[in-house]
mmCIF file with all atom_site columns, C-alpha atoms in Angstrom:
data_model
loop_
_atom_site.group_PDB
_atom_site.id
_atom_site.type_symbol
_atom_site.label_atom_id
_atom_site.label_alt_id
_atom_site.label_comp_id
_atom_site.label_asym_id
_atom_site.label_entity_id
_atom_site.label_seq_id
_atom_site.pdbx_PDB_ins_code
_atom_site.Cartn_x
_atom_site.Cartn_y
_atom_site.Cartn_z
_atom_site.occupancy
_atom_site.B_iso_or_equiv
_atom_site.pdbx_formal_charge
_atom_site.auth_seq_id
_atom_site.auth_comp_id
_atom_site.auth_asym_id
_atom_site.auth_atom_id
_atom_site.pdbx_PDB_model_num
ATOM 1   C CA . MET A 1 1   ? 20.506 19.104 43.398 1.00 96.00 ? 1   MET A CA 1
ATOM 2   C CA . LEU A 1 2   ? 18.336 16.008 44.651 1.00 97.00 ? 2   LEU A CA 1
ATOM 3   C CA . THR A 1 3   ? 19.201 13.029 44.817 1.00 97.00 ? 3   THR A CA 1
ATOM 4   C CA . PRO A 1 4   ? 17.225 9.300  45.597 1.00 97.00 ? 4   PRO A CA 1
ATOM 5   C CA . GLU A 1 5   ? 18.965 7.851  48.913 1.00 95.00 ? 5   GLU A CA 1
ATOM 6   C CA . PRO A 1 6   ? 21.906 5.431  48.448 1.00 93.00 ? 6   PRO A CA 1
ATOM 7   C CA . ARG A 1 7   ? 19.683 2.350  49.753 1.00 96.00 ? 7   ARG A CA 1
ATOM 8   C CA . ASP A 1 8   ? 17.289 3.693  46.464 1.00 98.00 ? 8   ASP A CA 1
ATOM 9   C CA . PHE A 1 9   ? 19.870 2.950  43.842 1.00 98.00 ? 9   PHE A CA 1
ATOM 10  C CA . ALA A 1 10  ? 20.669 -0.379 45.210 1.00 97.00 ? 10  ALA A CA 1
ATOM 11  C CA . GLU A 1 11  ? 17.078 -1.696 44.908 1.00 97.00 ? 11  GLU A CA 1
ATOM 12  C CA . ALA A 1 12  ? 16.599 -0.358 41.484 1.00 97.00 ? 12  ALA A CA 1
ATOM 13  C CA . LEU A 1 13  ? 20.588 -0.688 40.028 1.00 97.00 ? 13  LEU A CA 1
ATOM 14  C CA . GLY A 1 14  ? 22.079 -3.179 42.271 1.00 96.00 ? 14  GLY A CA 1
ATOM 15  C CA . VAL A 1 15  ? 24.965 -1.047 43.194 1.00 97.00 ? 15  VAL A CA 1
ATOM 16  C CA . GLU A 1 16  ? 24.891 1.694  45.766 1.00 95.00 ? 16  GLU A CA 1
ATOM 17  C CA . PRO A 1 17  ? 27.073 5.166  45.037 1.00 97.00 ? 17  PRO A CA 1
ATOM 18  C CA . VAL A 1 18  ? 30.437 5.322  46.495 1.00 97.00 ? 18  VAL A CA 1
ATOM 19  C CA . GLU A 1 19  ? 32.176 8.483  47.675 1.00 95.00 ? 19  GLU A CA 1
ATOM 20  C CA . VAL A 1 20  ? 35.116 9.267  45.063 1.00 94.00 ? 20  VAL A CA 1
ATOM 21  C CA . GLU A 1 21  ? 35.822 12.808 46.564 1.00 90.00 ? 21  GLU A CA 1
ATOM 22  C CA . VAL A 1 22  ? 34.070 15.395 48.898 1.00 90.00 ? 22  VAL A CA 1
ATOM 23  C CA . GLU A 1 23  ? 30.504 15.427 48.218 1.00 89.00 ? 23  GLU A CA 1
ATOM 24  C CA . ALA A 1 24  ? 31.231 13.491 44.802 1.00 96.00 ? 24  ALA A CA 1
ATOM 25  C CA . GLN A 1 25  ? 29.616 10.151 44.526 1.00 97.00 ? 25  GLN A CA 1
ATOM 26  C CA . GLU A 1 26  ? 29.691 7.472  41.754 1.00 98.00 ? 26  GLU A CA 1
ATOM 27  C CA . LEU A 1 27  ? 27.675 4.500  40.251 1.00 98.00 ? 27  LEU A CA 1
ATOM 28  C CA . ASP A 1 28  ? 29.944 1.846  39.228 1.00 98.00 ? 28  ASP A CA 1
ATOM 29  C CA . LEU A 1 29  ? 27.165 -0.123 36.970 1.00 98.00 ? 29  LEU A CA 1
ATOM 30  C CA . THR A 1 30  ? 30.100 -1.919 34.688 1.00 97.00 ? 30  THR A CA 1
ATOM 31  C CA . GLU A 1 31  ? 29.164 -5.364 36.280 1.00 95.00 ? 31  GLU A CA 1
ATOM 32  C CA . VAL A 1 32  ? 25.460 -4.915 36.408 1.00 95.00 ? 32  VAL A CA 1
ATOM 33  C CA . VAL A 1 33  ? 25.235 -3.864 32.529 1.00 96.00 ? 33  VAL A CA 1
ATOM 34  C CA . GLY A 1 34  ? 28.235 -5.972 31.246 1.00 96.00 ? 34  GLY A CA 1
ATOM 35  C CA . GLU A 1 35  ? 29.938 -3.084 29.467 1.00 97.00 ? 35  GLU A CA 1
ATOM 36  C CA . PRO A 1 36  ? 31.504 0.079  30.981 1.00 97.00 ? 36  PRO A CA 1
ATOM 37  C CA . LEU A 1 37  ? 28.964 2.146  32.522 1.00 98.00 ? 37  LEU A CA 1
ATOM 38  C CA . LYS A 1 38  ? 30.023 4.893  35.156 1.00 98.00 ? 38  LYS A CA 1
ATOM 39  C CA . PHE A 1 39  ? 27.670 7.527  36.727 1.00 98.00 ? 39  PHE A CA 1
ATOM 40  C CA . GLY A 1 40  ? 28.802 10.380 38.798 1.00 98.00 ? 40  GLY A CA 1
ATOM 41  C CA . PHE A 1 41  ? 27.068 12.849 40.663 1.00 98.00 ? 41  PHE A CA 1
ATOM 42  C CA . HIS A 1 42  ? 28.335 15.846 42.574 1.00 97.00 ? 42  HIS A CA 1
ATOM 43  C CA . ALA A 1 43  ? 24.709 17.376 44.545 1.00 95.00 ? 43  ALA A CA 1
ATOM 44  C CA . VAL A 1 44  ? 26.342 20.261 45.975 1.00 95.00 ? 44  VAL A CA 1
ATOM 45  C CA . GLU A 1 45  ? 27.828 21.544 42.544 1.00 96.00 ? 45  GLU A CA 1
ATOM 46  C CA . ARG A 1 46  ? 24.935 20.635 40.687 1.00 97.00 ? 46  ARG A CA 1
ATOM 47  C CA . SER A 1 47  ? 27.024 18.516 38.353 1.00 97.00 ? 47  SER A CA 1
ATOM 48  C CA . ILE A 1 48  ? 27.023 14.897 36.629 1.00 98.00 ? 48  ILE A CA 1
ATOM 49  C CA . ARG A 1 49  ? 29.389 12.805 34.271 1.00 98.00 ? 49  ARG A CA 1
ATOM 50  C CA . LEU A 1 50  ? 28.703 9.772  32.560 1.00 98.00 ? 50  LEU A CA 1
ATOM 51  C CA . ARG A 1 51  ? 31.308 7.627  31.211 1.00 98.00 ? 51  ARG A CA 1
ATOM 52  C CA . TRP A 1 52  ? 30.048 4.678  28.864 1.00 97.00 ? 52  TRP A CA 1
ATOM 53  C CA . GLY A 1 53  ? 32.597 3.647  26.295 1.00 92.00 ? 53  GLY A CA 1
ATOM 54  C CA . ARG A 1 54  ? 33.631 6.461  24.275 1.00 94.00 ? 54  ARG A CA 1
ATOM 55  C CA . VAL A 1 55  ? 30.778 8.443  25.438 1.00 94.00 ? 55  VAL A CA 1
ATOM 56  C CA . ASP A 1 56  ? 31.966 11.160 28.207 1.00 97.00 ? 56  ASP A CA 1
ATOM 57  C CA . ILE A 1 57  ? 29.593 13.723 29.267 1.00 96.00 ? 57  ILE A CA 1
ATOM 58  C CA . TYR A 1 58  ? 30.317 16.352 32.078 1.00 96.00 ? 58  TYR A CA 1
ATOM 59  C CA . ARG A 1 59  ? 27.342 18.620 32.858 1.00 95.00 ? 59  ARG A CA 1
ATOM 60  C CA . GLU A 1 60  ? 26.848 21.627 34.967 1.00 95.00 ? 60  GLU A CA 1
ATOM 61  C CA . GLY A 1 61  ? 22.979 22.949 36.279 1.00 96.00 ? 61  GLY A CA 1
ATOM 62  C CA . ALA A 1 62  ? 21.751 19.712 37.303 1.00 98.00 ? 62  ALA A CA 1
ATOM 63  C CA . THR A 1 63  ? 18.105 19.914 39.529 1.00 98.00 ? 63  THR A CA 1
ATOM 64  C CA . ARG A 1 64  ? 17.419 16.366 40.138 1.00 98.00 ? 64  ARG A CA 1
ATOM 65  C CA . LEU A 1 65  ? 18.236 13.015 39.641 1.00 98.00 ? 65  LEU A CA 1
ATOM 66  C CA . ARG A 1 66  ? 16.001 10.654 39.457 1.00 98.00 ? 66  ARG A CA 1
ATOM 67  C CA . ILE A 1 67  ? 15.384 6.670  39.132 1.00 98.00 ? 67  ILE A CA 1
ATOM 68  C CA . VAL A 1 68  ? 12.324 6.041  36.789 1.00 98.00 ? 68  VAL A CA 1
ATOM 69  C CA . GLU A 1 69  ? 11.204 2.521  36.495 1.00 97.00 ? 69  GLU A CA 1
ATOM 70  C CA . SER A 1 70  ? 8.191  1.013  34.701 1.00 95.00 ? 70  SER A CA 1
ATOM 71  C CA . PRO A 1 71  ? 7.776  -2.494 33.738 1.00 95.00 ? 71  PRO A CA 1
ATOM 72  C CA . GLY A 1 72  ? 10.924 -4.138 32.310 1.00 93.00 ? 72  GLY A CA 1
ATOM 73  C CA . ARG A 1 73  ? 12.891 -0.944 32.076 1.00 96.00 ? 73  ARG A CA 1
ATOM 74  C CA . THR A 1 74  ? 14.798 0.971  34.650 1.00 98.00 ? 74  THR A CA 1
ATOM 75  C CA . GLY A 1 75  ? 16.750 4.308  33.948 1.00 98.00 ? 75  GLY A CA 1
ATOM 76  C CA . LEU A 1 76  ? 18.505 7.640  35.446 1.00 98.00 ? 76  LEU A CA 1
ATOM 77  C CA . TYR A 1 77  ? 17.084 10.965 34.678 1.00 98.00 ? 77  TYR A CA 1
ATOM 78  C CA . VAL A 1 78  ? 18.810 13.810 35.174 1.00 98.00 ? 78  VAL A CA 1
ATOM 79  C CA . ASP A 1 79  ? 17.215 17.173 35.007 1.00 98.00 ? 79  ASP A CA 1
ATOM 80  C CA . PHE A 1 80  ? 18.834 20.706 33.859 1.00 97.00 ? 80  PHE A CA 1
ATOM 81  C CA . ALA A 1 81  ? 17.878 24.446 34.278 1.00 95.00 ? 81  ALA A CA 1
ATOM 82  C CA . THR A 1 82  ? 20.586 26.815 33.910 1.00 91.00 ? 82  THR A CA 1
ATOM 83  C CA . ASP A 1 83  ? 19.999 30.435 32.532 1.00 91.00 ? 83  ASP A CA 1
ATOM 84  C CA . THR A 1 84  ? 20.362 29.453 28.989 1.00 90.00 ? 84  THR A CA 1
ATOM 85  C CA . MET A 1 85  ? 18.924 25.955 28.784 1.00 91.00 ? 85  MET A CA 1
ATOM 86  C CA . THR A 1 86  ? 16.471 23.464 30.198 1.00 95.00 ? 86  THR A CA 1
ATOM 87  C CA . GLY A 1 87  ? 16.353 19.687 29.476 1.00 96.00 ? 87  GLY A CA 1
ATOM 88  C CA . THR A 1 88  ? 16.725 15.973 30.525 1.00 97.00 ? 88  THR A CA 1
ATOM 89  C CA . LEU A 1 89  ? 19.692 13.613 29.921 1.00 97.00 ? 89  LEU A CA 1
ATOM 90  C CA . ARG A 1 90  ? 17.858 9.900  30.156 1.00 98.00 ? 90  ARG A CA 1
ATOM 91  C CA . ILE A 1 91  ? 20.532 7.200  31.048 1.00 98.00 ? 91  ILE A CA 1
ATOM 92  C CA . GLU A 1 92  ? 18.485 3.518  30.476 1.00 97.00 ? 92  GLU A CA 1
ATOM 93  C CA . VAL A 1 93  ? 20.003 0.847  31.986 1.00 97.00 ? 93  VAL A CA 1
ATOM 94  C CA . PHE A 1 94  ? 17.833 -2.140 31.871 1.00 97.00 ? 94  PHE A CA 1
ATOM 95  C CA . PRO A 1 95  ? 16.955 -3.905 29.491 1.00 96.00 ? 95  PRO A CA 1
ATOM 96  C CA . GLU A 1 96  ? 19.816 -2.317 27.679 1.00 96.00 ? 96  GLU A CA 1
ATOM 97  C CA . VAL A 1 97  ? 22.207 0.771  28.006 1.00 97.00 ? 97  VAL A CA 1
ATOM 98  C CA . SER A 1 98  ? 21.167 3.544  26.254 1.00 97.00 ? 98  SER A CA 1
ATOM 99  C CA . VAL A 1 99  ? 21.270 7.537  26.454 1.00 96.00 ? 99  VAL A CA 1
ATOM 100 C CA . ASP A 1 100 ? 18.767 10.157 25.145 1.00 96.00 ? 100 ASP A CA 1
ATOM 101 C CA . ASP A 1 101 ? 19.985 13.691 25.556 1.00 94.00 ? 101 ASP A CA 1
ATOM 102 C CA . GLU A 1 102 ? 17.630 16.612 25.321 1.00 93.00 ? 102 GLU A CA 1
ATOM 103 C CA . LEU A 1 103 ? 18.504 20.039 25.732 1.00 89.00 ? 103 LEU A CA 1
ATOM 104 C CA . LEU A 1 104 ? 16.646 23.351 24.991 1.00 89.00 ? 104 LEU A CA 1
ATOM 105 C CA . PHE A 1 105 ? 17.834 26.675 24.901 1.00 82.00 ? 105 PHE A CA 1
ATOM 106 C CA . THR A 1 106 ? 15.918 29.422 26.844 1.00 76.00 ? 106 THR A CA 1
#
């Protein structure tokens, strides 16, 4: 899975990923957004985990993690592709947290 550099996360979101286990990184955005929000990713295993309040999403088959910035908005977008599905998970961080999950079966 392609991922941004650690400094790119710090510049866009105010925090760098922390290694939580071998090859697995986590962004704890709780203090930045003022509510429980953690996003983990494992580039080698191509997996992600999003924990936001009661929402807990774990998914494999990630191909690319992007930081997407536009005027007044910043988000994390994860593209997925497997033999049976494609899609994008969009996590808007600023100005407020929201999640949009688009998956299509192939």
